[in-house]
PDB file of C-alpha atoms in Angstrom:
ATOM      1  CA  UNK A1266     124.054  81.847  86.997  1.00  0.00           C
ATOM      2  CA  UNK A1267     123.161  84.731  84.473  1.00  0.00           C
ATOM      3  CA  UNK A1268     120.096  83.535  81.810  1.00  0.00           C
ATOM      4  CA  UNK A1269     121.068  83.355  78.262  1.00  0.00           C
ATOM      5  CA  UNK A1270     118.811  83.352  75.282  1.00  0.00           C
ATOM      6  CA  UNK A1271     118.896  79.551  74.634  1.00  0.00           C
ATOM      7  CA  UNK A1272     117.201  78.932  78.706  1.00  0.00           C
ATOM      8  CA  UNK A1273     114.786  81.214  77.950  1.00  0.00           C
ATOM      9  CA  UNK A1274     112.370  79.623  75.403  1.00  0.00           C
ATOM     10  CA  UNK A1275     109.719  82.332  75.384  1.00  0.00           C
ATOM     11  CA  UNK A1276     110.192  85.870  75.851  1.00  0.00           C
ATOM     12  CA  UNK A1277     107.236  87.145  75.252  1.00  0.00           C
ATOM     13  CA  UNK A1278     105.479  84.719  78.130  1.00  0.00           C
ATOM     14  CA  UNK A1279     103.433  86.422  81.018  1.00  0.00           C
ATOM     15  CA  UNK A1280     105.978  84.396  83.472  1.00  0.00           C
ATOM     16  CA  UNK A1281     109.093  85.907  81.872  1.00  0.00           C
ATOM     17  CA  UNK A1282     107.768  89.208  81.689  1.00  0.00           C
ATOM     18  CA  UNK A1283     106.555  88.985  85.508  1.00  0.00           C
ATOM     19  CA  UNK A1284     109.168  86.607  87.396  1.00  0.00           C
ATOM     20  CA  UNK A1285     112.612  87.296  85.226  1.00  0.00           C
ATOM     21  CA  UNK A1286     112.300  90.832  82.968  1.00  0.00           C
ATOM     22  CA  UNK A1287     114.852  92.728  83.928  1.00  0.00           C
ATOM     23  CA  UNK A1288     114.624  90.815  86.972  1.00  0.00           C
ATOM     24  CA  UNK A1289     117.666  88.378  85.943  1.00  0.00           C
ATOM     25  CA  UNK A1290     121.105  89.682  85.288  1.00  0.00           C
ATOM     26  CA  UNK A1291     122.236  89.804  81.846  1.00  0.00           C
ATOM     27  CA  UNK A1292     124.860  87.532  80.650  1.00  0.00           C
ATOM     28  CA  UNK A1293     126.319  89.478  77.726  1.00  0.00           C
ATOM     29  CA  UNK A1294     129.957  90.034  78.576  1.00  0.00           C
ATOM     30  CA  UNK A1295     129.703  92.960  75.471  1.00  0.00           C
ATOM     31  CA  UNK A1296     128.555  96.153  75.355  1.00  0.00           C
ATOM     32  CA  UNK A1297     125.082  96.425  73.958  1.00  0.00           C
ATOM     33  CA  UNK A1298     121.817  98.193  74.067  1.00  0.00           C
ATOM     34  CA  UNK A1299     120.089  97.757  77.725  1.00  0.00           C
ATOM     35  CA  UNK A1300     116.814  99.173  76.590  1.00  0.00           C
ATOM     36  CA  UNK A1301     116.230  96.271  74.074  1.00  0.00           C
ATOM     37  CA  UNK A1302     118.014  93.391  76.330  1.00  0.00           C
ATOM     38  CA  UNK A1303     115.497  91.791  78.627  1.00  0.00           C
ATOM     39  CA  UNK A1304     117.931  91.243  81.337  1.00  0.00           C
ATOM     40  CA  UNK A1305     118.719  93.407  84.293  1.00  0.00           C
ATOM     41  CA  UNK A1306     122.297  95.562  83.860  1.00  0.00           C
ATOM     42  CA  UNK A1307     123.552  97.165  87.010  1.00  0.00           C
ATOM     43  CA  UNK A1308     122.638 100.783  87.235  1.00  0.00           C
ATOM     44  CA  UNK A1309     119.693 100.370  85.098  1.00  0.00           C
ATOM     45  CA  UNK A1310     116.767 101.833  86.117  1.00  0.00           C
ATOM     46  CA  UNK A1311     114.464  99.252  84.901  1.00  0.00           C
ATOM     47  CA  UNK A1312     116.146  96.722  87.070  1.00  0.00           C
ATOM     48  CA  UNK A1313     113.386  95.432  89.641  1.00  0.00           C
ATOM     49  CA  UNK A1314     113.455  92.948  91.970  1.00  0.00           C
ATOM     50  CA  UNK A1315     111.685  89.329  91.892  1.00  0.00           C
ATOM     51  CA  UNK A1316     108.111  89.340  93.388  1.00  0.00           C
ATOM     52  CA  UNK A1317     108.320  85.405  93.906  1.00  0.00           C
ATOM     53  CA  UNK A1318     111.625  86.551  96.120  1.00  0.00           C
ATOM     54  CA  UNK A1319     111.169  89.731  97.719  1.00  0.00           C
ATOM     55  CA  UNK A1320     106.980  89.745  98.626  1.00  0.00           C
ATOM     56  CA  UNK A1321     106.304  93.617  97.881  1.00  0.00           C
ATOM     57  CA  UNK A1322     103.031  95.108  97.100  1.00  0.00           C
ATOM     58  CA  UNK A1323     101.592  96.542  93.713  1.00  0.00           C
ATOM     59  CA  UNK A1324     101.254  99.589  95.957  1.00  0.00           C
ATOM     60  CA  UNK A1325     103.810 102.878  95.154  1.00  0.00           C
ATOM     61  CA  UNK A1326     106.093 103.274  98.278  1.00  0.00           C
ATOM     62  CA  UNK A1327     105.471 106.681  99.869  1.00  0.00           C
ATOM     63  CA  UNK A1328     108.983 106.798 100.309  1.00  0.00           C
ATOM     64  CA  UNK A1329     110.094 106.464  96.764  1.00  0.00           C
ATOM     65  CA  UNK A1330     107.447 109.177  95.273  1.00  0.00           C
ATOM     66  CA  UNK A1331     108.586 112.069  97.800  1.00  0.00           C
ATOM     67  CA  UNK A1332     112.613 111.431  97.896  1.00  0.00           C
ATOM     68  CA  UNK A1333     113.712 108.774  95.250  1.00  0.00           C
ATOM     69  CA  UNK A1334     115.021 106.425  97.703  1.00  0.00           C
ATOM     70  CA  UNK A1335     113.735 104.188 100.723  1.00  0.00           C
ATOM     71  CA  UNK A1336     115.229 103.750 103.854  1.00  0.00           C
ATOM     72  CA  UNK A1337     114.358 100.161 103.421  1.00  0.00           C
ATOM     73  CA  UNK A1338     115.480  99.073 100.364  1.00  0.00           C
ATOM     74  CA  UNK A1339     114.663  95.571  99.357  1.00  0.00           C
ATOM     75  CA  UNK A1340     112.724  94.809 102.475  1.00  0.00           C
ATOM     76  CA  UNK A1341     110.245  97.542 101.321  1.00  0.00           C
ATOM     77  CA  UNK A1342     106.674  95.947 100.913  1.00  0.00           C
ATOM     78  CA  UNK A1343     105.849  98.450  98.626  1.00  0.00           C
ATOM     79  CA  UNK A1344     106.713  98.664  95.060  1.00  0.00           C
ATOM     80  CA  UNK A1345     110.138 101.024  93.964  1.00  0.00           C
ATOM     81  CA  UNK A1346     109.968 101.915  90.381  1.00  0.00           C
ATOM     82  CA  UNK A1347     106.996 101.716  87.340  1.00  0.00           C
ATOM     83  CA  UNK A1348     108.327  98.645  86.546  1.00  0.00           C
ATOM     84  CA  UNK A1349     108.151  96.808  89.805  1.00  0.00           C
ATOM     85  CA  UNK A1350     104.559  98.581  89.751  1.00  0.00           C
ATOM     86  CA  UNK A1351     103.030  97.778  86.557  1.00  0.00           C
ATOM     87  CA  UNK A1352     105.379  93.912  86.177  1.00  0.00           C
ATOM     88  CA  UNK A1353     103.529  93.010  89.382  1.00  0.00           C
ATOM     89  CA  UNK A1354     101.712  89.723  88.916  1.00  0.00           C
ATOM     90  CA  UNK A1355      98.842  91.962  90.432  1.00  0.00           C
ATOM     91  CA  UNK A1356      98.744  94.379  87.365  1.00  0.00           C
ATOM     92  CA  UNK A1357     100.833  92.902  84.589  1.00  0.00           C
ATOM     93  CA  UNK A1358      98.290  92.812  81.151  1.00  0.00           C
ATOM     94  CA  UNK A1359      95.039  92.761  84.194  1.00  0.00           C
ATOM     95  CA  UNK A1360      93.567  95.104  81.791  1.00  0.00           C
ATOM     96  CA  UNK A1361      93.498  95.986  78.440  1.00  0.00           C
ATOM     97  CA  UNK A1362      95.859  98.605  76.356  1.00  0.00           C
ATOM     98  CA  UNK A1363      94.394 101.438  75.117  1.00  0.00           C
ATOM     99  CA  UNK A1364      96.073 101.635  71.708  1.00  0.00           C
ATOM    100  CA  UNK A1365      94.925  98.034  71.508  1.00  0.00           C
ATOM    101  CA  UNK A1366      96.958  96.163  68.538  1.00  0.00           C
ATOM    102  CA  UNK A1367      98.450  99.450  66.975  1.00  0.00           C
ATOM    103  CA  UNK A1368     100.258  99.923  70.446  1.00  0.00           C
ATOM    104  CA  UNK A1369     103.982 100.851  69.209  1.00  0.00           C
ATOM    105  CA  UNK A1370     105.621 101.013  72.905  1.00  0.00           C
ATOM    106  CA  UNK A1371     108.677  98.906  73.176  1.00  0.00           C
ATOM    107  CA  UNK A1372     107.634  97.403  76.797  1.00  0.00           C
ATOM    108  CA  UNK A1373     104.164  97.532  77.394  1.00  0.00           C
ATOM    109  CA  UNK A1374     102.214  96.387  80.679  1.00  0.00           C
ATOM    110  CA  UNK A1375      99.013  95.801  79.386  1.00  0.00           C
ATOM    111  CA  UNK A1376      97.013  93.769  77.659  1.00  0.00           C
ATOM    112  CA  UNK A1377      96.574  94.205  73.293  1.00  0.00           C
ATOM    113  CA  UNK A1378      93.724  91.409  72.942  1.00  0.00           C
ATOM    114  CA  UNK A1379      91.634  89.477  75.038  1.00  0.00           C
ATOM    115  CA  UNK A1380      93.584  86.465  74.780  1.00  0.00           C
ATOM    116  CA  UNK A1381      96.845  88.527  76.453  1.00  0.00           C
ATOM    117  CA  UNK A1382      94.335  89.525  79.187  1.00  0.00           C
ATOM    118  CA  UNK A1383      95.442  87.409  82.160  1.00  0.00           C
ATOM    119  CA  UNK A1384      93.641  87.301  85.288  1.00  0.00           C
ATOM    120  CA  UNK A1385      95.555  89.238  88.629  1.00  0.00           C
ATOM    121  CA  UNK A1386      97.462  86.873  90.784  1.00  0.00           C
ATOM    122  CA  UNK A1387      99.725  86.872  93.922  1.00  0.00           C
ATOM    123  CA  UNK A1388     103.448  85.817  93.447  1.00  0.00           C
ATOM    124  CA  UNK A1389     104.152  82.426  93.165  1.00  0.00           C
ATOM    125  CA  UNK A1390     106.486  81.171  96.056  1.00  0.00           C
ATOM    126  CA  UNK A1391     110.532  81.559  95.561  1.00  0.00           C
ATOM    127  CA  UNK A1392     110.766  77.754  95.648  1.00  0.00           C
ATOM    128  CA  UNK A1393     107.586  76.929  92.735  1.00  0.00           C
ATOM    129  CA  UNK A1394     109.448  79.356  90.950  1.00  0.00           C
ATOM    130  CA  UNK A1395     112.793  78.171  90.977  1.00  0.00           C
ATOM    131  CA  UNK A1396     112.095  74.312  90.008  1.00  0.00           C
ATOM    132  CA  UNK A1397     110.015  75.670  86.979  1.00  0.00           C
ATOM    133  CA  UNK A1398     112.883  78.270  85.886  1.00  0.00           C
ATOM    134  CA  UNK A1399     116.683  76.919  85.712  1.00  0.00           C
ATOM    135  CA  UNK A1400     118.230  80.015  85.277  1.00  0.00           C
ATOM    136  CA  UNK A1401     116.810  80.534  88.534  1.00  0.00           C
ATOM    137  CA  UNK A1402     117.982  77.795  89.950  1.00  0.00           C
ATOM    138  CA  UNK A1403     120.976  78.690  93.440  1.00  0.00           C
ATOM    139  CA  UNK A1404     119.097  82.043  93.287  1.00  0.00           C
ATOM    140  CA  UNK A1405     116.769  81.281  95.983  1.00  0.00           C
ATOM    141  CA  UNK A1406     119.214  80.728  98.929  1.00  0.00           C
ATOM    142  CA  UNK A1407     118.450  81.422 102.541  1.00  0.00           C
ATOM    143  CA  UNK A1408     119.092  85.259 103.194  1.00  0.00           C
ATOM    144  CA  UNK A1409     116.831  86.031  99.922  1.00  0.00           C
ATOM    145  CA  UNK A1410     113.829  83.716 100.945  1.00  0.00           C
ATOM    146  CA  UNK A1411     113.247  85.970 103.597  1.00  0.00           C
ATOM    147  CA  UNK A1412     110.866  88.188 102.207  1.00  0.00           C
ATOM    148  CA  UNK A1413     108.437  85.237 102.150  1.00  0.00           C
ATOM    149  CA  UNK A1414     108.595  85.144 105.800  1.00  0.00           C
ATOM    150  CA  UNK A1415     107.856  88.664 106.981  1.00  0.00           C
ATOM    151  CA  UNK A1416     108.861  87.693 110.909  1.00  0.00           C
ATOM    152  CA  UNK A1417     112.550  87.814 109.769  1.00  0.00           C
ATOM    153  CA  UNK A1418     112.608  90.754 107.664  1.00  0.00           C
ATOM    154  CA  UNK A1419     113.936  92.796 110.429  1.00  0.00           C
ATOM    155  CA  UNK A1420     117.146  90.118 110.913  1.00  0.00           C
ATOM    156  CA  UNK A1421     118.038  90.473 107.477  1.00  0.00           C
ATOM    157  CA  UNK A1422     117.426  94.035 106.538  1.00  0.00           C
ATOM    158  CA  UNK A1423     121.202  95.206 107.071  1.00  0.00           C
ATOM    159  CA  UNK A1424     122.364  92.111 105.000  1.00  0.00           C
ATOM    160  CA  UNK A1425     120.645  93.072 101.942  1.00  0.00           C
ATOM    161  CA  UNK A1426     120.255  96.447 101.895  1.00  0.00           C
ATOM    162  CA  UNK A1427     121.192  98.103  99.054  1.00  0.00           C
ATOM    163  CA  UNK A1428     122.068  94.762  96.902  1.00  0.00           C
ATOM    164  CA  UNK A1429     121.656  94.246  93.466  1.00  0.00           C
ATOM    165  CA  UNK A1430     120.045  90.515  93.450  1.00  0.00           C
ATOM    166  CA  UNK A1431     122.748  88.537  91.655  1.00  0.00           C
ATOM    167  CA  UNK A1432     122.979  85.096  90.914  1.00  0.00           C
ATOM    168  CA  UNK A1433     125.189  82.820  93.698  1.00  0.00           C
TER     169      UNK A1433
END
């Protein structure tokens, strides 16, 4: 199930930013601006996927920065895009902005006071995450768990390579 803007009660939270941003597909059925919707559109290329779901790294992949594509797509334990870089729950507002309060960007990863400085942390698990978020909720299914348990990534590479993560 797709979020709408009545689940969501704050958009401007460190958890949405980190665990559904453009993480979550949209549920607008109408055309409409993607760079202003917080939801994830297919194609986009802010589209990321969920650290509490797949466990990659705040760490570019080597793969992405010479070619613009990885040979092992979601499984990667690396980090595809600046947004899956910078969203990380490793880096997301760890340090301050340097345009402080007169920052103007429309998405911005850091920090504008002190009180919006949060403290680095790993991903929360798939299933923490799910019973705190409804729109979440039939997201976190068997064959997408599996980045929490790196043994079976191998298994379940094929299956979701190259999948947009969509609600079940």
């Amino acid at each position: 199930m797709a979020a709408t803007g009545r689940e969501v009660s704050n958009l401007e939270s460190n958890s949405f930013k980190v665990y559904v941003y453009k993480i979550v597909p949209c549920a607008k059925k109408f055309g409409h601006d993607w760079s202003e919707c917080p939801f994830a559109h297919e194609g986009e290329k802010a589209t990321r996927r969920c650290p509490a779901l797949y466990r990659y790294s705040s760490i570019v992949c080597p793969d992405t920065r010479q070619s613009k594509t990885c040979p092992r797509g979601d499984v990667c334990p690396y980090s595809h895009s600046i947004f899956e870089y910078w969203m990380h729950p490793s880096r997301f507002r760890a340090q301050l902005c340097s345009f402080g309060t007169e920052c103007n960007r429309r998405i911005c990863f850091f920090a504008h006071t002190q009180e919006q400085l949060r403290i680095p942390s790993e991903p929360v698990t798939a299933d923490a995450l799910a019973s705190r978020a409804p729109y979440l909720q039939g997201r976190v299914s068997p064959d997408t768990r599996y980045a929490l348990y790196p043994d079976e990534v191998s298994q379940l590479a094929s299956v979701q390579a190259g999948r947009m993560l969509t609600a079940r």
